[in-house]
CSV table of C-alpha atoms and ligand atoms in Angstrom, one decimal:
chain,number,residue,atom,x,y,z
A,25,UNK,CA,6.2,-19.1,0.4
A,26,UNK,CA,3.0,-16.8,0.2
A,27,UNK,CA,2.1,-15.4,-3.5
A,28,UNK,CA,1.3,-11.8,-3.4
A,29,UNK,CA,0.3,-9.2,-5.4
A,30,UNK,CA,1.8,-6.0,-4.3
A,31,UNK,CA,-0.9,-3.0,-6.5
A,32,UNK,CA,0.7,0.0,-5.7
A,33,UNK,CA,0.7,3.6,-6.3
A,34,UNK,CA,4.5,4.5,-5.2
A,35,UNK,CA,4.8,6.9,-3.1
A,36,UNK,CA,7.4,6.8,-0.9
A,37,UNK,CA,5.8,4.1,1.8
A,38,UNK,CA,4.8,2.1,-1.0
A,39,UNK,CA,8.4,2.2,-2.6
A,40,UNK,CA,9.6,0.9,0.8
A,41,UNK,CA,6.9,-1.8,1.0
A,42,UNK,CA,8.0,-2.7,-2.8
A,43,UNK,CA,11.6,-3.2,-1.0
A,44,UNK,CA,10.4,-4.9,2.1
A,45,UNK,CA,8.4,-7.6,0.3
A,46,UNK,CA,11.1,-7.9,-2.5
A,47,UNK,CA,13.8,-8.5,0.4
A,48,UNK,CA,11.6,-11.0,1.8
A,49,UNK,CA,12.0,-15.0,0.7
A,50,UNK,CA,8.8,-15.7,2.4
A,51,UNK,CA,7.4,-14.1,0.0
A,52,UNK,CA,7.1,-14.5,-3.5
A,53,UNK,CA,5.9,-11.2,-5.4
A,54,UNK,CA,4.2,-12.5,-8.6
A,55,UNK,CA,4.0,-8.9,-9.8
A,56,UNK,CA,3.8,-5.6,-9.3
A,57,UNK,CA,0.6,-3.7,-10.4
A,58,UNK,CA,0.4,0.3,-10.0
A,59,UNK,CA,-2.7,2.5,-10.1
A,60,UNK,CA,-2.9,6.3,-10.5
A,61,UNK,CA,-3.5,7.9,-6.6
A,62,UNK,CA,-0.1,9.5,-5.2
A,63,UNK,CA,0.6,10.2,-8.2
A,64,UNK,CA,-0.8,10.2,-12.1
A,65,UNK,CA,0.0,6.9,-14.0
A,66,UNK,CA,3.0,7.5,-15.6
A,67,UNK,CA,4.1,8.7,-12.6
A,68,UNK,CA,3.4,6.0,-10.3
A,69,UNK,CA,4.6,2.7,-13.0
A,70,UNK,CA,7.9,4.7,-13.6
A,71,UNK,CA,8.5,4.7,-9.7
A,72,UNK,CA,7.9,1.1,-9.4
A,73,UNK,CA,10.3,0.6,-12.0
A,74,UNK,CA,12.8,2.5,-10.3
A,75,UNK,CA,12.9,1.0,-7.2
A,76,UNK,CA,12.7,-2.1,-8.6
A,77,UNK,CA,15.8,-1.4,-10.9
A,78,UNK,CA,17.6,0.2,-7.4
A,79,UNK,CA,17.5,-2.9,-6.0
A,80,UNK,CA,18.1,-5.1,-8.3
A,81,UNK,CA,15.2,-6.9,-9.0
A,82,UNK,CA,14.5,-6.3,-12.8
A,83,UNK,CA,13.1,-9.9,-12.4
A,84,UNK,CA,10.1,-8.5,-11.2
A,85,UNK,CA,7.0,-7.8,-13.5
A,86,UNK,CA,5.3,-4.4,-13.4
A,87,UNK,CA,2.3,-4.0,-14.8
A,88,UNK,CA,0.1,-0.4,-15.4
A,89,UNK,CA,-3.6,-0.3,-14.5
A,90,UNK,CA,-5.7,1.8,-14.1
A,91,UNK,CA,-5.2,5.6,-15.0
A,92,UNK,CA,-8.4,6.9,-13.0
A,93,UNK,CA,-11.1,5.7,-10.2
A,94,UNK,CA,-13.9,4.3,-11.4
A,95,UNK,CA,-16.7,7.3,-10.7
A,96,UNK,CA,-14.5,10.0,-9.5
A,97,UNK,CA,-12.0,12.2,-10.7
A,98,UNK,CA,-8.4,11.3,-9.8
A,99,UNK,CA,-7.3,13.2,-6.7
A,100,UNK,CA,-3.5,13.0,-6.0
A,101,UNK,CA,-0.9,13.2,-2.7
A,102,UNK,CA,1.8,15.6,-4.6
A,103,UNK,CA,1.6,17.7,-1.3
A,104,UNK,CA,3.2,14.2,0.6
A,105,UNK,CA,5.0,12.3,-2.2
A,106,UNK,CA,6.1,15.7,-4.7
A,107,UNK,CA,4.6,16.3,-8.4
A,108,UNK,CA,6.3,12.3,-9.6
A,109,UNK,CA,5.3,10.9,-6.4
A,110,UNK,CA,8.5,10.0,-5.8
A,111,UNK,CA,11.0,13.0,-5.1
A,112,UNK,CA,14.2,12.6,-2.8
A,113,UNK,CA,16.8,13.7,-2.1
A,114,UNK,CA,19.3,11.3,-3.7
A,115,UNK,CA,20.7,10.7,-6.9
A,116,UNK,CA,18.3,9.7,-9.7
A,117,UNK,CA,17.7,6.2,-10.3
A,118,UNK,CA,17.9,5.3,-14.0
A,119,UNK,CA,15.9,2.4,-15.1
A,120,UNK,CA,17.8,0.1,-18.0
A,121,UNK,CA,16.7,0.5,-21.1
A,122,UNK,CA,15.7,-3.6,-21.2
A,123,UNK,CA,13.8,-3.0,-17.9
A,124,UNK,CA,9.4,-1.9,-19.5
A,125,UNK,CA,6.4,-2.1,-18.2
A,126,UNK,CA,4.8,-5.9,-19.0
A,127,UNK,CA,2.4,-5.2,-22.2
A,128,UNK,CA,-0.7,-6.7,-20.2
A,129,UNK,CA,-3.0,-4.6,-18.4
A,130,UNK,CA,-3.0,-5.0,-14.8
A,131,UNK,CA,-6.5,-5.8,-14.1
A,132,UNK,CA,-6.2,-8.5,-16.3
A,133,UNK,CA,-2.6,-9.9,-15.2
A,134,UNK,CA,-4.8,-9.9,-11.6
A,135,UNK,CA,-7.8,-11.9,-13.4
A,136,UNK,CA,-5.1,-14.3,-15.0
A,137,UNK,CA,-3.0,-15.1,-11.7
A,138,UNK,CA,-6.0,-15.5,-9.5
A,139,UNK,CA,-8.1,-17.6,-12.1
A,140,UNK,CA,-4.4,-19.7,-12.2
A,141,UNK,CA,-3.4,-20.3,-9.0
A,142,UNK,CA,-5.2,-20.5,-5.7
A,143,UNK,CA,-3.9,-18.5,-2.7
A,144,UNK,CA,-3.0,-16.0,-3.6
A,145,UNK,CA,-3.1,-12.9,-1.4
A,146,UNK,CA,-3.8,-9.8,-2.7
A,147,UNK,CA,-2.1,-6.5,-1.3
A,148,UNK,CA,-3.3,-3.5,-2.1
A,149,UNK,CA,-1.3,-0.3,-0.8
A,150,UNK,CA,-3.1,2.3,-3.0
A,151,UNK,CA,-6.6,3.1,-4.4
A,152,UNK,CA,-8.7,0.0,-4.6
A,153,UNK,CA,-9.4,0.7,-8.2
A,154,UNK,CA,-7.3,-2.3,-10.4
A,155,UNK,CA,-9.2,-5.1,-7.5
A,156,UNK,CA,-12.3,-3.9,-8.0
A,157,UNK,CA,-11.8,-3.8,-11.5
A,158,UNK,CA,-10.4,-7.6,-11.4
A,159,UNK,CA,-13.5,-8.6,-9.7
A,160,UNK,CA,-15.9,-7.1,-11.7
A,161,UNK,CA,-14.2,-8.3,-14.9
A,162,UNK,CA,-14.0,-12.1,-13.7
A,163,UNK,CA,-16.6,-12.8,-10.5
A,164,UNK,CA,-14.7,-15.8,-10.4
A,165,UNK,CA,-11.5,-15.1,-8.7
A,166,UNK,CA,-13.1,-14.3,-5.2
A,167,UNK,CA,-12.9,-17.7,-4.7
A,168,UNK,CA,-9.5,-18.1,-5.4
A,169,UNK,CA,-8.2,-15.3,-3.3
A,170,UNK,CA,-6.7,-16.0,0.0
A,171,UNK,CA,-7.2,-12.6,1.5
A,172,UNK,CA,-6.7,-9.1,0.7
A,173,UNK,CA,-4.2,-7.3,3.0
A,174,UNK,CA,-5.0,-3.5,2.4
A,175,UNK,CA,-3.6,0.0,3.5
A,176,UNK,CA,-6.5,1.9,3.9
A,177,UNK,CA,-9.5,3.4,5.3
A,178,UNK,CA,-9.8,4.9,9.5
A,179,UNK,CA,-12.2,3.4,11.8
A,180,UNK,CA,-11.7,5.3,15.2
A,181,UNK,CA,-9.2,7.5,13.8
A,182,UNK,CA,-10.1,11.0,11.6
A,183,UNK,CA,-9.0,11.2,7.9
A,184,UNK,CA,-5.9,12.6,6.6
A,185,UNK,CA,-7.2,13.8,3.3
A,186,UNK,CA,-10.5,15.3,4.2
A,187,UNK,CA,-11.5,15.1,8.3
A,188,UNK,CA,-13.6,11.8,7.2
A,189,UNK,CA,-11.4,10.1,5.1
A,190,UNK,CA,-8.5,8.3,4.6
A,191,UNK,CA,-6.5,9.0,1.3
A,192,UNK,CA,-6.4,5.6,-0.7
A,193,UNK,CA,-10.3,5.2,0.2
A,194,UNK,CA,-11.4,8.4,-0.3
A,195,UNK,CA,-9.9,8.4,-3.8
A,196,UNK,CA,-11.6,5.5,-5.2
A,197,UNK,CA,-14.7,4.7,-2.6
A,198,UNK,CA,-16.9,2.7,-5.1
A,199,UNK,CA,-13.9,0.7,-6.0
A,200,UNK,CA,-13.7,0.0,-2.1
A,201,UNK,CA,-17.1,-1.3,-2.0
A,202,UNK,CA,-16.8,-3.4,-4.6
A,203,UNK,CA,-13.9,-5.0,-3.4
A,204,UNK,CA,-15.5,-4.9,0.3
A,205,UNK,CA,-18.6,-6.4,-0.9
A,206,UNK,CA,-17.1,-9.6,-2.6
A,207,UNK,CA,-16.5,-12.2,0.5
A,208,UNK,CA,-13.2,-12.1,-0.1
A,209,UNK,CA,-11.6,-12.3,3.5
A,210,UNK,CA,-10.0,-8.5,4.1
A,211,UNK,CA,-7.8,-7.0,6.6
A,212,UNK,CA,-7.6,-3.4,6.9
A,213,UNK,CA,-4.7,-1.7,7.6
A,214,UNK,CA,-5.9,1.8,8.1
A,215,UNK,CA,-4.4,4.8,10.1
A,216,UNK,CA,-5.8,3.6,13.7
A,217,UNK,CA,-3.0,1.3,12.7
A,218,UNK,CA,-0.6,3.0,10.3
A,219,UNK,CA,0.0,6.1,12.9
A,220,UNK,CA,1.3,3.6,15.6
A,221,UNK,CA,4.3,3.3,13.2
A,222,UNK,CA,6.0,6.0,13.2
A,223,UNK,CA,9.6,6.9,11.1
A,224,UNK,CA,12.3,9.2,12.7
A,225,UNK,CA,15.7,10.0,13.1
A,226,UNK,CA,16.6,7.5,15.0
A,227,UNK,CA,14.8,4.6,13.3
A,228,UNK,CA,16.3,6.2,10.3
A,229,UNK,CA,19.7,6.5,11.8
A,230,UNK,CA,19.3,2.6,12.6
A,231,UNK,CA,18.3,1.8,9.4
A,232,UNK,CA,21.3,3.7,8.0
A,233,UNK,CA,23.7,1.8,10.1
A,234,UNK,CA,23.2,-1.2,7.6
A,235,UNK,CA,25.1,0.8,5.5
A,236,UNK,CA,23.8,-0.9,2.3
A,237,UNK,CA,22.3,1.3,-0.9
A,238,UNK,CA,19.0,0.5,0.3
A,239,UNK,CA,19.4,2.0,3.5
A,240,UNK,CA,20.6,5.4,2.2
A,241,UNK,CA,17.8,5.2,-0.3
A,242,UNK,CA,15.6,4.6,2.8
A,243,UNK,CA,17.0,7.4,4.3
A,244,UNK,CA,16.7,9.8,1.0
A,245,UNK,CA,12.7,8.8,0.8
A,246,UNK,CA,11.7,9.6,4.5
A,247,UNK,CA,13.9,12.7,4.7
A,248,UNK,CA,11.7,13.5,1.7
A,249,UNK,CA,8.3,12.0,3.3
A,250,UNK,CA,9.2,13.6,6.7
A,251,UNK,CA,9.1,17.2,4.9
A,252,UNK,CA,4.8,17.5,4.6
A,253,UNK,CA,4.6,15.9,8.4
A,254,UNK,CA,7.3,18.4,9.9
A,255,UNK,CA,5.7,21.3,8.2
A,256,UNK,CA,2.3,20.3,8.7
A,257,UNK,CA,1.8,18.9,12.1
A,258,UNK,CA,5.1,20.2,13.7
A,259,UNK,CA,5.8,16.5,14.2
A,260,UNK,CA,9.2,14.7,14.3
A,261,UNK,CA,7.8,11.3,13.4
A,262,UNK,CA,5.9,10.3,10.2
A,263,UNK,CA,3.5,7.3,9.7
A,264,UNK,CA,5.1,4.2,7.6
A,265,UNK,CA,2.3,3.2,6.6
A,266,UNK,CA,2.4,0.8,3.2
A,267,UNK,CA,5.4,-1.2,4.7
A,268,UNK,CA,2.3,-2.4,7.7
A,269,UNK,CA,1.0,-4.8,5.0
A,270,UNK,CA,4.1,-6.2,4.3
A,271,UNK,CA,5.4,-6.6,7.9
A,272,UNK,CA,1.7,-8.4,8.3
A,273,UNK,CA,2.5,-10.8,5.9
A,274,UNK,CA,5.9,-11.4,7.5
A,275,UNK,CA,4.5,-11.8,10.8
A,276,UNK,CA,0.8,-11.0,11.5
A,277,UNK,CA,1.0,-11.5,15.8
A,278,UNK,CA,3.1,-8.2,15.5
A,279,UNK,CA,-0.6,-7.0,14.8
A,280,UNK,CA,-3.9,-6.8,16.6
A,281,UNK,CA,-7.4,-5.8,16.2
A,282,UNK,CA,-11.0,-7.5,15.7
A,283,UNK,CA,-13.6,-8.9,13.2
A,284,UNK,CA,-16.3,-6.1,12.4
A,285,UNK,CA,-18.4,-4.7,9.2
A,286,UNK,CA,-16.8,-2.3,7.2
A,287,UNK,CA,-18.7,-0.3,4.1
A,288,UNK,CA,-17.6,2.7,2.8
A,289,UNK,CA,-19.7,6.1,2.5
A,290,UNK,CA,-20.1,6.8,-1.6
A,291,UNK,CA,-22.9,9.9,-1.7
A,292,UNK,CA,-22.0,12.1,1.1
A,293,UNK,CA,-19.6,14.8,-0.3
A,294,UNK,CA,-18.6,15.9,3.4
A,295,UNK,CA,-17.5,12.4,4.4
A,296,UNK,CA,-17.1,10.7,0.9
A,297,UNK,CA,-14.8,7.8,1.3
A,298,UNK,CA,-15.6,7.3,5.3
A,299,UNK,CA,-14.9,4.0,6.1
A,300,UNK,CA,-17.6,3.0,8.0
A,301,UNK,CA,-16.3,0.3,10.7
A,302,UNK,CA,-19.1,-1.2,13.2
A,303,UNK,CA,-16.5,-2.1,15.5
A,304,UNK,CA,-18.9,-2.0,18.8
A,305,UNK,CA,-21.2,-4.2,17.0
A,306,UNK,CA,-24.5,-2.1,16.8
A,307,UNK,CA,-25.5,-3.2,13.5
A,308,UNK,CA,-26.2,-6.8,12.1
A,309,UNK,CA,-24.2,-6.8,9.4
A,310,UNK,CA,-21.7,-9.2,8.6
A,311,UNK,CA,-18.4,-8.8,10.2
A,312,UNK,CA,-16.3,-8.9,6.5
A,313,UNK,CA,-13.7,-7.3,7.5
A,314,UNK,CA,-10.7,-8.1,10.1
A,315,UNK,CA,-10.2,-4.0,11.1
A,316,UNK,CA,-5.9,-3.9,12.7
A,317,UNK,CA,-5.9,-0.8,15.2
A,318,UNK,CA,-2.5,-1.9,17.0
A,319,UNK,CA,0.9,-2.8,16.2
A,320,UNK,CA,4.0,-3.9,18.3
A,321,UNK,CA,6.2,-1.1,16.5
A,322,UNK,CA,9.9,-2.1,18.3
A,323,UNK,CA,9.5,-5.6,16.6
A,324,UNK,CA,7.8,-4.1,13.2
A,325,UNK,CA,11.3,-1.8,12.5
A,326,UNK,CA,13.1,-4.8,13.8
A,327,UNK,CA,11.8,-7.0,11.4
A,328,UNK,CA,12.1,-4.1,8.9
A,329,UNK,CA,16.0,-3.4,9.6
A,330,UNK,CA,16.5,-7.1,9.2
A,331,UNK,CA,14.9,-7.5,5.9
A,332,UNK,CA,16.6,-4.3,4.6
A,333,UNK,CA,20.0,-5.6,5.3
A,334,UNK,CA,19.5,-8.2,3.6
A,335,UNK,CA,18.9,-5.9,0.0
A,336,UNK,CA,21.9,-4.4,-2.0
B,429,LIG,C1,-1.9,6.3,2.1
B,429,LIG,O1,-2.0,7.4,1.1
B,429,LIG,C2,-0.8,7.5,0.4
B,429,LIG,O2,-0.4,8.8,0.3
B,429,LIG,C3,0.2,6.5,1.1
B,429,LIG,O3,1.0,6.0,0.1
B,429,LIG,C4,-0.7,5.5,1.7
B,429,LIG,O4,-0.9,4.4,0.9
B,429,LIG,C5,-2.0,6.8,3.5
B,429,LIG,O5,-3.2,7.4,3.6
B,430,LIG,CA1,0.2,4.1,-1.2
């Protein structure tokens, strides 16, 4: 069983990630920590608690972190994800009263675990604020960490929040190079990737056919998710794109891609939070960063279905 923990900003792709990891007895979720980035705080550790409560799984620890990027003022994705970061069109999901946020602060419940138990793999589908934050807290736990499976970043692909850069990047880039920096092994899932999974009707359809609560709440989040792609890019398909890190942990030969440096720009305001990916090797800098730019999709929404019929 692989230890991960899922730091999340939920959002509607992270919500499914939350439920394809939590379906998953490969893996075994040692917590759940949320940043502010989709959403504001509040916003984002409610929405993990509701999805976790949905599904059953009050077992699982949540944890707040960190309420703003380290430099930067918080920039949210209300215009994707709806003013909670979260809006659907299904019924509300109450959380029981029993059911709170763990008293710890996530960076440190991050320091703890990894200073605890070795292995562990990190995965990060929001702002890379709470890592960085672990890492500069307690140097220590690089060592410890198996990898670091992050959504994030565009290295042949143009941004989706500014023409540069990608959204979870570009809202925390010092946090990013901290967390790129520290040796730890890292694999970046960023849109080159992400946008080779794309959610419609008919995925949805088949996801439906489970007939489960999970699959109509699947269906409730992208018919949500689906709204800002429709009306923005006149597109019938929308990326999936938290749900990559899981499916990588599930079964990383559904992915490919190569070693190569990554740095993120941190002064330039026009491409603040570029991820900077030396992918044809024209530099000599170390190659840090194992960069994912394709996906076998069939078998990714295969593997999906499968772990989602398996929820209540
Ligand atoms: C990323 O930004 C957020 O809106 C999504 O949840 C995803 O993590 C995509 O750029
Ligand atoms: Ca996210």
């Amino acid at each position: 069983m692989k230890k991960i923990i899922l730091d999340v900003d939920p959002g509607h792709d992270d919500a499914v990630a939350i439920m394809f990891a939590a379906a998953s007895n490969e893996i075994d979720i040692l917590g759940i920590t949320c940043v502010a980035g989709n959403s504001i705080l509040e916003n984002t550790t409610q929405n993990a608690l509701k999805i976790c409560s949905f599904i059953d799984r009050t077992d699982i620890n949540i944890y707040a972190g960190s309420n703003k990027p380290l430099k930067r003022k918080l920039v949210t994705a209300s215009h994707v994800h709806g003013e909670n970061g979260l809006e659907h069109s299904g019924d509300e999901i109450i959380i029981p009263n029993k059911y709170k946020l763990q008293e710890k602060d996530a960076v440190d419940f991050i320091v703890d675990s990894c200073m605890q138990n070795k292995g562990i793999t990190l995965c990060p589908t929001g702002p890379l604020t709470n890592i960085a934050k672990a890492i500069l807290k307690e140097p220590h736990i690089v060592n410890n960490i198996n990898e670091i499976v992050f959504m994030g970043g565009a290295a042949m692909t143009l941004g989706n929040i500014t023409p540069a850069a990608e959204f979870n990047i570009y809202v925390d880039p010092h946090a990013a190079n901290i967390v790129f920096n520290s040796q730890i092994p890292l694999v970046m899932m960023g849109l080159d990737v992400t946008h080779k999974v794309l959610v419609d009707d008919t995925i949805t359809n088949d996801i439906l056919s489970i007939g489960n609560k999970s699959s109509k709440l699947f269906r409730d989040l992208i018919n949500f998710y689906s709204i800002f792609h429709k009306e923005k890019y006149n597109t019938t398909s929308s990326p999936l794109h938290d749900p990559c890190v899981i499916g990588y942990i599930l079964n990383n030969k559904l992915f490919s891609g190569k070693k190569a440096n990554l740095i993120v720009e941190e002064n330039s305001e026009l491409t603040m939070g570029k991820t900077v990916v030396d992918w044809l090797e024209v530099s000599t800098r170390t190659k840090n960063c194992l960069v994912v730019n394709d996906v076998d999709s069939d078998n990714f929404f295969k593997l999906l279905k499968d772990k989602f019929s398996l929820l209540p």
